[in-house]
Short mmCIF file of C-alpha atoms in Angstrom, two decimals:
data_model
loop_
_atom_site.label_atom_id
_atom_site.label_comp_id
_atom_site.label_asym_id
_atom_site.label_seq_id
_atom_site.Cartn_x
_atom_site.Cartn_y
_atom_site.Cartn_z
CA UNK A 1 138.63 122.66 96.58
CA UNK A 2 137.03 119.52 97.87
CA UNK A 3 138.07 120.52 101.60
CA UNK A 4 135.82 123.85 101.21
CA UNK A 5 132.74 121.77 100.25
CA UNK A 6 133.21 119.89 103.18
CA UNK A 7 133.12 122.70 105.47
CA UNK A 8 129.97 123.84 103.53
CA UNK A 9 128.25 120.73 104.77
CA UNK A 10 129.36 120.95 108.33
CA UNK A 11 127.63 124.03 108.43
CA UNK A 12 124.35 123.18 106.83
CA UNK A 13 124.19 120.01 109.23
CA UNK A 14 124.56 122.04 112.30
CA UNK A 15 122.42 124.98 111.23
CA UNK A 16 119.96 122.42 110.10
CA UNK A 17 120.47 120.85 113.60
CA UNK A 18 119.97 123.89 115.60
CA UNK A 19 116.77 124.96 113.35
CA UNK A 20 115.44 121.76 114.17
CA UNK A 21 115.96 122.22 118.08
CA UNK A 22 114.83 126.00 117.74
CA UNK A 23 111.45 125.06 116.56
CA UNK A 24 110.20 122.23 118.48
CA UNK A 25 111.13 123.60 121.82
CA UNK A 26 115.04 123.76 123.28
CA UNK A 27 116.15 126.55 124.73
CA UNK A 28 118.09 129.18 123.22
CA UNK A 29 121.95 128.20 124.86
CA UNK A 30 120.79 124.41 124.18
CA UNK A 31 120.70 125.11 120.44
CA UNK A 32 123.85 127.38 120.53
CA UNK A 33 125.87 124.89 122.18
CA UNK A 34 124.73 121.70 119.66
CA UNK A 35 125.96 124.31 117.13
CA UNK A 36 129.30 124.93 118.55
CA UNK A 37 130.15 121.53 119.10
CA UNK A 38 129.65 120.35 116.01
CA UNK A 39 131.01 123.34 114.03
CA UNK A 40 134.38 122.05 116.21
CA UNK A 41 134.22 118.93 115.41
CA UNK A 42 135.14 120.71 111.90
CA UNK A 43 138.73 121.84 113.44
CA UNK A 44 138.71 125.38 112.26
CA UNK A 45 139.61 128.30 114.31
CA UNK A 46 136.40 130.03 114.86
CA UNK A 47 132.75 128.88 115.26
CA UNK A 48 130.39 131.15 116.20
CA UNK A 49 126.63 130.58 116.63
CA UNK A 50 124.22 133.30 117.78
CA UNK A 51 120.91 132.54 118.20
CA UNK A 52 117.46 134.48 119.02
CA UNK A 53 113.76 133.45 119.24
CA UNK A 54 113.12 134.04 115.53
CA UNK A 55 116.45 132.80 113.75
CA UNK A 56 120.32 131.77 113.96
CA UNK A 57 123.54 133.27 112.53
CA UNK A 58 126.26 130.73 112.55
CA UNK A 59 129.88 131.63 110.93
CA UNK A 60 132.83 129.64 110.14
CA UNK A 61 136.09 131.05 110.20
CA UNK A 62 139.77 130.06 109.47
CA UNK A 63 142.86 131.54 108.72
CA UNK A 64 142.79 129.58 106.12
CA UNK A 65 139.92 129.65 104.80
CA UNK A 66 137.18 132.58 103.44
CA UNK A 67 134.23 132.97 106.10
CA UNK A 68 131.29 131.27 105.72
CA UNK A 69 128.08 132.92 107.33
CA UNK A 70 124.73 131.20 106.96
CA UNK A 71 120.98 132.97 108.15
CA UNK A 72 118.15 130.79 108.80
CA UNK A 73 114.70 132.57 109.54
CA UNK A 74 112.58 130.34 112.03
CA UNK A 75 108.98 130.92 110.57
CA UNK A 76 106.84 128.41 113.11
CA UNK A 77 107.51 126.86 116.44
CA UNK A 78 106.05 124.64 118.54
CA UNK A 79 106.60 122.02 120.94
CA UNK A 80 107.96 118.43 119.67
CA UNK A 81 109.94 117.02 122.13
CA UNK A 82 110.93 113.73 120.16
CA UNK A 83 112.69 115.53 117.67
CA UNK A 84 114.69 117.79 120.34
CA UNK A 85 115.67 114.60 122.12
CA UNK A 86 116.57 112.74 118.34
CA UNK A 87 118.92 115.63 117.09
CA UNK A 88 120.03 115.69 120.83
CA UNK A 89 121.31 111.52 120.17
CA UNK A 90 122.45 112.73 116.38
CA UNK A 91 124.40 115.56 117.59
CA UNK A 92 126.22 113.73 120.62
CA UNK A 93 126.89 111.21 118.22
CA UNK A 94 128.48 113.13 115.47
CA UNK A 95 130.61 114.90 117.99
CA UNK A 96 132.02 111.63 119.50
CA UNK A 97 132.89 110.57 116.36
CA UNK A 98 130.41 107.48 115.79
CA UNK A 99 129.03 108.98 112.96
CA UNK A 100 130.51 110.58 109.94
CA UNK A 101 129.21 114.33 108.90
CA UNK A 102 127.39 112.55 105.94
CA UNK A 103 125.37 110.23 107.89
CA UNK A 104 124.71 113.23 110.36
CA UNK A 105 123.55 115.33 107.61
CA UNK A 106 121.45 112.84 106.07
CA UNK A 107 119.62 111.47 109.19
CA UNK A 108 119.26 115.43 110.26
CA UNK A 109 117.31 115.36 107.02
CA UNK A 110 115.08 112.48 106.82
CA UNK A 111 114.23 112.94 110.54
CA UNK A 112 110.55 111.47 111.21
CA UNK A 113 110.13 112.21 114.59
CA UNK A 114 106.55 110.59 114.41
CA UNK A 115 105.23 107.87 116.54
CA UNK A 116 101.55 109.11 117.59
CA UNK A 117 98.49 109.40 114.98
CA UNK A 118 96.52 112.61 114.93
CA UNK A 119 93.78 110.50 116.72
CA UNK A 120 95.86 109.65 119.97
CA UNK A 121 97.08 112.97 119.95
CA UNK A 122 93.40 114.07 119.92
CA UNK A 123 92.50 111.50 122.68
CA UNK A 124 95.43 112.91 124.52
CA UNK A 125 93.71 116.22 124.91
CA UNK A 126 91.14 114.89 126.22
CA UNK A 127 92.49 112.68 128.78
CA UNK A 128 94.44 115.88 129.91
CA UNK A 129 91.41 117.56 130.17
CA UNK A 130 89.82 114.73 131.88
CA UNK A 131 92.50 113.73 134.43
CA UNK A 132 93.03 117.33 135.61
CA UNK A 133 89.52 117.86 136.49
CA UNK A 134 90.71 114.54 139.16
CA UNK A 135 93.83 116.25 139.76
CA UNK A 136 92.04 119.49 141.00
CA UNK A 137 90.15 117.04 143.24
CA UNK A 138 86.67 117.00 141.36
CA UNK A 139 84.55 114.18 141.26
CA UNK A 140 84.17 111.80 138.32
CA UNK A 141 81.32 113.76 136.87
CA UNK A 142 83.51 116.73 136.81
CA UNK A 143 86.19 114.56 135.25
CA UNK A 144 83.39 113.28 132.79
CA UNK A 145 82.23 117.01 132.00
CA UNK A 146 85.99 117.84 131.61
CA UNK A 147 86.38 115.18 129.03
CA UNK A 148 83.52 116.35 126.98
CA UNK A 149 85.24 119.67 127.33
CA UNK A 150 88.24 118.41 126.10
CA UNK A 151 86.14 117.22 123.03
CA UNK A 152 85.17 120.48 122.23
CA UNK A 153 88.68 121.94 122.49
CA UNK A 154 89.94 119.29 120.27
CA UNK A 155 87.22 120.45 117.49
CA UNK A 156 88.13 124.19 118.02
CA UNK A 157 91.63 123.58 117.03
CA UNK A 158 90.82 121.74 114.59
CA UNK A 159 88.53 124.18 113.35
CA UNK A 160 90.97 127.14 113.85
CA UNK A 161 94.12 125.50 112.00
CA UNK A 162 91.50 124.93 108.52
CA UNK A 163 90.76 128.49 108.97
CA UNK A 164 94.15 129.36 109.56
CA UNK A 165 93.80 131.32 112.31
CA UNK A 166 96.62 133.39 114.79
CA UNK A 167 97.64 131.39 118.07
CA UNK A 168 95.79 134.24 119.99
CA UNK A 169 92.21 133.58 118.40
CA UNK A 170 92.61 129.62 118.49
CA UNK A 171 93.19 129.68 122.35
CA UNK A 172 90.50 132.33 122.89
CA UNK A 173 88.30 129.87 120.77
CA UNK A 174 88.74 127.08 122.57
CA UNK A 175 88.80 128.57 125.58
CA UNK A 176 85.41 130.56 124.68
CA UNK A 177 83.95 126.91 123.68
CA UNK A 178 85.15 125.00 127.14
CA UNK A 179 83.51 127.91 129.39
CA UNK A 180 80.51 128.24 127.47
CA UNK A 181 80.38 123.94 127.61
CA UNK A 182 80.80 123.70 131.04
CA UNK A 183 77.62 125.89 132.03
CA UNK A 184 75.35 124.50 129.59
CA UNK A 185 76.76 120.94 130.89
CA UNK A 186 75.90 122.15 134.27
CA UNK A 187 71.63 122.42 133.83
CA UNK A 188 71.58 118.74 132.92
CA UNK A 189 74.47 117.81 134.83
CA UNK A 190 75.03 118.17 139.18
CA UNK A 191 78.49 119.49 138.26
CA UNK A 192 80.49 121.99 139.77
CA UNK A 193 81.27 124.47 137.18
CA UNK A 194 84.52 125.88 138.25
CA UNK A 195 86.52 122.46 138.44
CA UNK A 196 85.38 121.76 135.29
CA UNK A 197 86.78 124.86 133.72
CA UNK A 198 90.08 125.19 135.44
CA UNK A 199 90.47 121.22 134.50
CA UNK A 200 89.77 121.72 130.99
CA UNK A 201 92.39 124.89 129.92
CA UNK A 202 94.80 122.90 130.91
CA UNK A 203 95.74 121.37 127.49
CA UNK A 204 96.21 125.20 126.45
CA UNK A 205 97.74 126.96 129.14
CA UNK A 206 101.15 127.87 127.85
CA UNK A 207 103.00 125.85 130.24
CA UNK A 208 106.15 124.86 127.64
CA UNK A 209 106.38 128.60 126.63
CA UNK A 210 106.29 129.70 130.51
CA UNK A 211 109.10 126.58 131.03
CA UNK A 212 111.57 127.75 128.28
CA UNK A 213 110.99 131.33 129.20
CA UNK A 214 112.12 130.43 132.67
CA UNK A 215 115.54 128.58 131.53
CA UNK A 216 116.25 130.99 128.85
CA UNK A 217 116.11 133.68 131.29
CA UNK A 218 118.13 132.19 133.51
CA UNK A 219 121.03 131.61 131.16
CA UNK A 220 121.09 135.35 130.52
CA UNK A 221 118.91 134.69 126.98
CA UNK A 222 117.06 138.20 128.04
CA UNK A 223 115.51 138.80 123.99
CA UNK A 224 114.40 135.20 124.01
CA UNK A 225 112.92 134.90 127.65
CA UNK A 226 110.95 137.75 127.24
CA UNK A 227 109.88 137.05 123.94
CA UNK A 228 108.80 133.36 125.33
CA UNK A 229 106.99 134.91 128.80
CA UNK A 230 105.21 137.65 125.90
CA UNK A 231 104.15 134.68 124.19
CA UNK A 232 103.06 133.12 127.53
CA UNK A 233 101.13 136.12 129.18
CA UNK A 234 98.97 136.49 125.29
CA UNK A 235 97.82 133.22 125.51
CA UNK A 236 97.63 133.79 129.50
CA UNK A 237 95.01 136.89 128.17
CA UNK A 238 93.34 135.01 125.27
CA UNK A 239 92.47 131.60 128.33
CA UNK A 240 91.35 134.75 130.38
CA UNK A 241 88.97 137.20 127.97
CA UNK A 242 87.78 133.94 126.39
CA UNK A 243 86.92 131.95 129.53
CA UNK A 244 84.45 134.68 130.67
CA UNK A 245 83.33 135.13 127.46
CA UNK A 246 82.21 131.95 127.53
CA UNK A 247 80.43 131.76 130.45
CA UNK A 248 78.86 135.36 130.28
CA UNK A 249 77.22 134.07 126.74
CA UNK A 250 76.46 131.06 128.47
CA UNK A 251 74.64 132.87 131.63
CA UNK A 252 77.37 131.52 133.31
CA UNK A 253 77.14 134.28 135.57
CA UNK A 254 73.95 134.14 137.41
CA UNK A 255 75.23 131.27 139.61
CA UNK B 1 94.29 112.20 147.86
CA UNK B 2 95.25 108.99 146.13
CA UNK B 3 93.26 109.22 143.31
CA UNK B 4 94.65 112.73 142.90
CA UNK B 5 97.89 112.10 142.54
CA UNK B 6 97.41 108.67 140.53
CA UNK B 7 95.24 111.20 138.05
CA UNK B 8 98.24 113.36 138.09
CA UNK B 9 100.58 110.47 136.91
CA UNK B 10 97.90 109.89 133.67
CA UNK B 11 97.34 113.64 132.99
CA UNK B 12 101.36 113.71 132.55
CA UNK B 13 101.28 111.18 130.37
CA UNK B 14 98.28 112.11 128.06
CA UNK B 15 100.54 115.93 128.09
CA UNK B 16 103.49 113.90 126.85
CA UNK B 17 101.39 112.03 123.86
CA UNK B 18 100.49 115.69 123.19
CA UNK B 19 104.05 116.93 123.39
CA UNK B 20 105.54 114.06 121.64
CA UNK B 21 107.51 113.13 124.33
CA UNK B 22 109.95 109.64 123.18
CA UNK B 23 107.68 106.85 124.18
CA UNK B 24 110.64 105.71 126.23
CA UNK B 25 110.12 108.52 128.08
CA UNK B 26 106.55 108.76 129.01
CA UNK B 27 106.79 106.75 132.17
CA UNK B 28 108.98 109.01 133.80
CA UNK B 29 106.78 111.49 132.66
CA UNK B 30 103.74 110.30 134.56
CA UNK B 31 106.28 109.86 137.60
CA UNK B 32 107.66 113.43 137.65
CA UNK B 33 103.61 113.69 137.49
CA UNK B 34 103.18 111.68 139.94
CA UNK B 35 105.68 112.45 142.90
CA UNK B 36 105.31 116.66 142.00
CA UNK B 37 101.36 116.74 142.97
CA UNK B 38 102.07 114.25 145.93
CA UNK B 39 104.50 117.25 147.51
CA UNK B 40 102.65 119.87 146.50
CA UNK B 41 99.77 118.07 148.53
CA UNK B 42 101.97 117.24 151.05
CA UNK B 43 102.76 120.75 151.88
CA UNK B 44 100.09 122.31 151.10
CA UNK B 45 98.19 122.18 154.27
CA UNK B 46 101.28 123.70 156.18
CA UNK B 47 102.60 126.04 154.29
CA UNK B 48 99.77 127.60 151.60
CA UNK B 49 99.88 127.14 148.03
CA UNK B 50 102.59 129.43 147.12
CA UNK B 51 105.56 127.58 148.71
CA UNK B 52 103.95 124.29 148.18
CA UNK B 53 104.18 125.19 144.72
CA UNK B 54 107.76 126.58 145.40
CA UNK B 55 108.84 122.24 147.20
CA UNK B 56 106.55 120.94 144.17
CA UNK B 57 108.80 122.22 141.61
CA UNK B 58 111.90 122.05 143.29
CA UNK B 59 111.01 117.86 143.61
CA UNK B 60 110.05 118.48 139.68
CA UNK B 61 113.18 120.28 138.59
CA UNK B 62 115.48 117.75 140.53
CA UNK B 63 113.68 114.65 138.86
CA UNK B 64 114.08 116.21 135.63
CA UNK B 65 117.93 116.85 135.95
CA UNK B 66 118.75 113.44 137.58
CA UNK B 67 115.97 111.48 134.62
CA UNK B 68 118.15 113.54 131.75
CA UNK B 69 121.22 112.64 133.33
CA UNK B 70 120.68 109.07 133.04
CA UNK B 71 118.89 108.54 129.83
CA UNK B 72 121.21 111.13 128.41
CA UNK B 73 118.63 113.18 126.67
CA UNK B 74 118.15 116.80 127.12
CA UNK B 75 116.51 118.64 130.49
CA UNK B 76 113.71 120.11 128.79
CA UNK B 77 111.77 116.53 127.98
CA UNK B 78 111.63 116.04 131.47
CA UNK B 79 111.14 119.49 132.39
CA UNK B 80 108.30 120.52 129.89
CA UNK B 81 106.09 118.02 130.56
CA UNK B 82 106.60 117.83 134.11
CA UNK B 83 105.86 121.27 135.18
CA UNK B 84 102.41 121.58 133.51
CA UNK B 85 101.33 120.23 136.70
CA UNK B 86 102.05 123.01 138.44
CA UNK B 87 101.43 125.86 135.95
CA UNK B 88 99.20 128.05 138.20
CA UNK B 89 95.70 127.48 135.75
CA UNK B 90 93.12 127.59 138.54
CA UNK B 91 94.15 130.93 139.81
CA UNK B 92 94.11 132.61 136.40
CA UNK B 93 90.72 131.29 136.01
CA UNK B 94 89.59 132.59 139.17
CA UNK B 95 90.75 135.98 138.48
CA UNK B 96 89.53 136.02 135.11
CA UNK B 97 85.98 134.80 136.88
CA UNK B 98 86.03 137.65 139.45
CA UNK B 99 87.33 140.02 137.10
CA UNK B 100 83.94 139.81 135.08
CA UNK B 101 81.94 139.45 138.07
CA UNK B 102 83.22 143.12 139.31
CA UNK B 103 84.66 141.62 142.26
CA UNK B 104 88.24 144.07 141.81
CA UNK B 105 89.74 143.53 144.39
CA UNK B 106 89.24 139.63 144.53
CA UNK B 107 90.16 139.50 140.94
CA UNK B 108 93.80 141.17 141.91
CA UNK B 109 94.04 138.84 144.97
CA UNK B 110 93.71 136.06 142.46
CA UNK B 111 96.08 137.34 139.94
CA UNK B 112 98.59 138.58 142.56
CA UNK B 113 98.55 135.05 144.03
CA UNK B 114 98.83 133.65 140.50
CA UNK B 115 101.99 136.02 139.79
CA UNK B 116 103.29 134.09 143.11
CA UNK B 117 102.61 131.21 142.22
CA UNK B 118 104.61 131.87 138.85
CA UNK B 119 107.16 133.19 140.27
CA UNK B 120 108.16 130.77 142.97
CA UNK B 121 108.17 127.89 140.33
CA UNK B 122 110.52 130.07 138.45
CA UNK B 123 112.82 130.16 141.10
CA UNK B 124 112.59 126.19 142.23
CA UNK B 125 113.79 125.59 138.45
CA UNK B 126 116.45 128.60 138.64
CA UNK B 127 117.94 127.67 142.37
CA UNK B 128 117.89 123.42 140.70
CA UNK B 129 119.60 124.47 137.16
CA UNK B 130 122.25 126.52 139.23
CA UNK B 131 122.93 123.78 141.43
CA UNK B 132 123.26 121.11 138.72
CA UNK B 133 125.61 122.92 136.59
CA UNK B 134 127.70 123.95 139.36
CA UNK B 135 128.09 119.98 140.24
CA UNK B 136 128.52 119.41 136.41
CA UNK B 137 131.40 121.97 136.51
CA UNK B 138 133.22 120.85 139.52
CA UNK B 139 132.76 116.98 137.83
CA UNK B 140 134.41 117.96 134.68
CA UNK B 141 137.17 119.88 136.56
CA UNK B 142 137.65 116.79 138.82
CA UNK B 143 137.99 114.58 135.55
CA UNK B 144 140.44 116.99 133.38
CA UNK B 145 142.49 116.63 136.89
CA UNK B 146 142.39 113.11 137.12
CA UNK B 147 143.15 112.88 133.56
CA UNK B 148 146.71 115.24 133.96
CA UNK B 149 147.84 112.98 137.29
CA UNK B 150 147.57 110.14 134.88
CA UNK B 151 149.83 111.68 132.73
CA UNK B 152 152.11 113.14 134.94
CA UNK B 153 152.58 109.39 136.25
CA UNK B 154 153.39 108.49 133.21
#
């Protein structure tokens, strides 16, 4: 009886595992692999993990023993790649055998992957904004408008998660805000507008969705590559429709 | 030039903070950064952007999969992080730009390009991943061998 709990455990630590993986941004053979191996590490006959964009089936089988089968719905993702790279360490670990399944399960649990403030995430932003304006090869007043842009994009997201809105509307808010910014920049400012802009999506182009899409893909993942390059080309469409929004209610377009 | 790509080394690291990339990690972050625009500039001149995109991402993709080999952590924290560099943003805002000016048929030789663009990085990380886990395979095959000789001798 105590054996069956046990096996219990080993599949709530690598369900809980792959869950964490799925929503911070591994690919979709990454997550069933951590899975597998540490469903073997269990011994039994059959381990079976199947994974999509939007949730994981993982079953447990034995001779021996009744099937287990456990469903987890991914709600949220996002992009977090300390705690891929931590449950990455945990995983290798537990399947080498330098940590015990209890130890796994609780450090799966009380994960903090944690280590910037909201702030420095905030000035991060910006300094993406501000560096890519350089990057582009603009000068330092483009970088400087850029930054302010960056300002503005870290108060529209801001703004959008209190009001709770979808991913679409938050990047075609920000991106509405940056265009509309960099024109009105330009009267005081000698500035040219379209370095500005095209430094200042750059903190919301989808460029981790349009990654994993790629890898997925290429692994044979078909569902969840297209569902990541879908994800990709809306947010592609809301940089787009918002960035000449922008500048058309700016009078962007008299230049 | 030079303060272009030592601008691309910080924006890769200010992505990272965003990302939550392991602090551990961030330097290699800003390299991958760092030595990815340097190509791309490098070719650039020669060959147009579309295949300077396609040499940027190839030097990208192999600096990932050698950084995630040796810190043991997985490709994506390299890869993620790395690529924004690349991630064709300028041409969708050019098309975008065109496409409200009226300009057509500019706005498709934009997006066209962009859909390139897009597409050779796609294939630098494809024709990289292939080659990576074909030399994992052939390592792992070479160790199970070495491993049944040993026992043989035995």
């Amino acid at each position: 009886m105590e054996e069956k709990k046990d096996y219990k455990l080993y599949l709530d630590t690598a369900t809980m595992a792959g869950k964490l993986m799925l929503q911070n941004g591994a690919e979709i053979y990454r997550v069933e692999d951590t899975i597998r191996r540490m469903l073997e590490v269990s011994g039994l006959k059959t381990a079976e993990a199947y994974v999509t964009a939007t949730g994981i089936m993982v079953t447990l089988d034995d001779p021996k023993e009744d099937s287990m089968t456990v469903i987890k719905r991914i709600p949220s993702r996002g992009t977090d790649l300390n705690t891929v790279s931590m449950v990455n360490d945990i995983s290798r670990k537990f399947c080498s055998g330098q940590m015990t399944l209890k130890e796994a399960f609780h450090d799966l649990k009380h994960l903090d992957s944690r280590q910037y403030t909201e702030l420095q995430k905030a000035l991060g932003i910006i300094a993406v904004s501000l560096f890519f304006a350089l990057v582009f090869g603009g000068t330092w007043k483009d970088a400087l408008a850029a930054g302010i842009d960056g300002v503005l994009i870290v108060m529209a997201l801001w703004l959008s998660k209190w009001l709770e809105l979808n991913p679409f509307m938050e990047t075609m808010f920000s991106s509405v805000l940056l265009a509309a910014g960099a024109v009105i920049m330009s009267w005081f400012m000698d500035i040219n507008v379209e370095m500005v802009i095209i430094g200042a999506i750059m903190p919301i182009v989808p460029g981790a969705a349009f990654t994993i899409a790629i890898r997925d893909t290429l692994q044979g993942d078909y569902v969840a590559g297209s569902a990541k390059a879908l994800e990709s080309i809306i947010k592609v469409a809301a940089i787009v429709v918002g960035a000449g929004l922008g500048m058309l209610m700016a009078g962007g377009f008299r230049l | 030039m030079t303060v272009q790509v030592i601008s691309a080394f910080f924006a890769i690291i200010a992505f990272s903070v965003v990302n939550n990339v392991p602090k551990k990690f961030l330097f290699s972050c800003g390299v991958e950064g760092f030595v990815g625009w340097y190509v791309y500039l490098l070719f650039l001149s020669d060959t147009g952007p579309v295949m300077a995109n396609f040499f940027g991402s190839l030097a990208l993709a192999i600096m990932a999969h050698v950084f995630a080999r040796t810190f043991k952590a997985p490709v994506t924290v390299f890869l993620i992080p790395g690529l924004l560099i690349l991630v064709p943003g300028a041409g969708l805002f050019r098309s975008a730009y065109q496409l409200f000016l009226g300009t057509k048929s500019m706005a498709a030789f934009y997006m066209l390009q962009t859909l390139e663009i897009a597409g050779m990085i796609a294939l630098a990380v494809f024709v990289v991943d292939s080659v990576f886990s074909v030399i994992n395979k052939k390592r792992q095959d070479l160790e199970e061998l070495l491993v049944e000789e040993k026992k043989e001798r035995r």
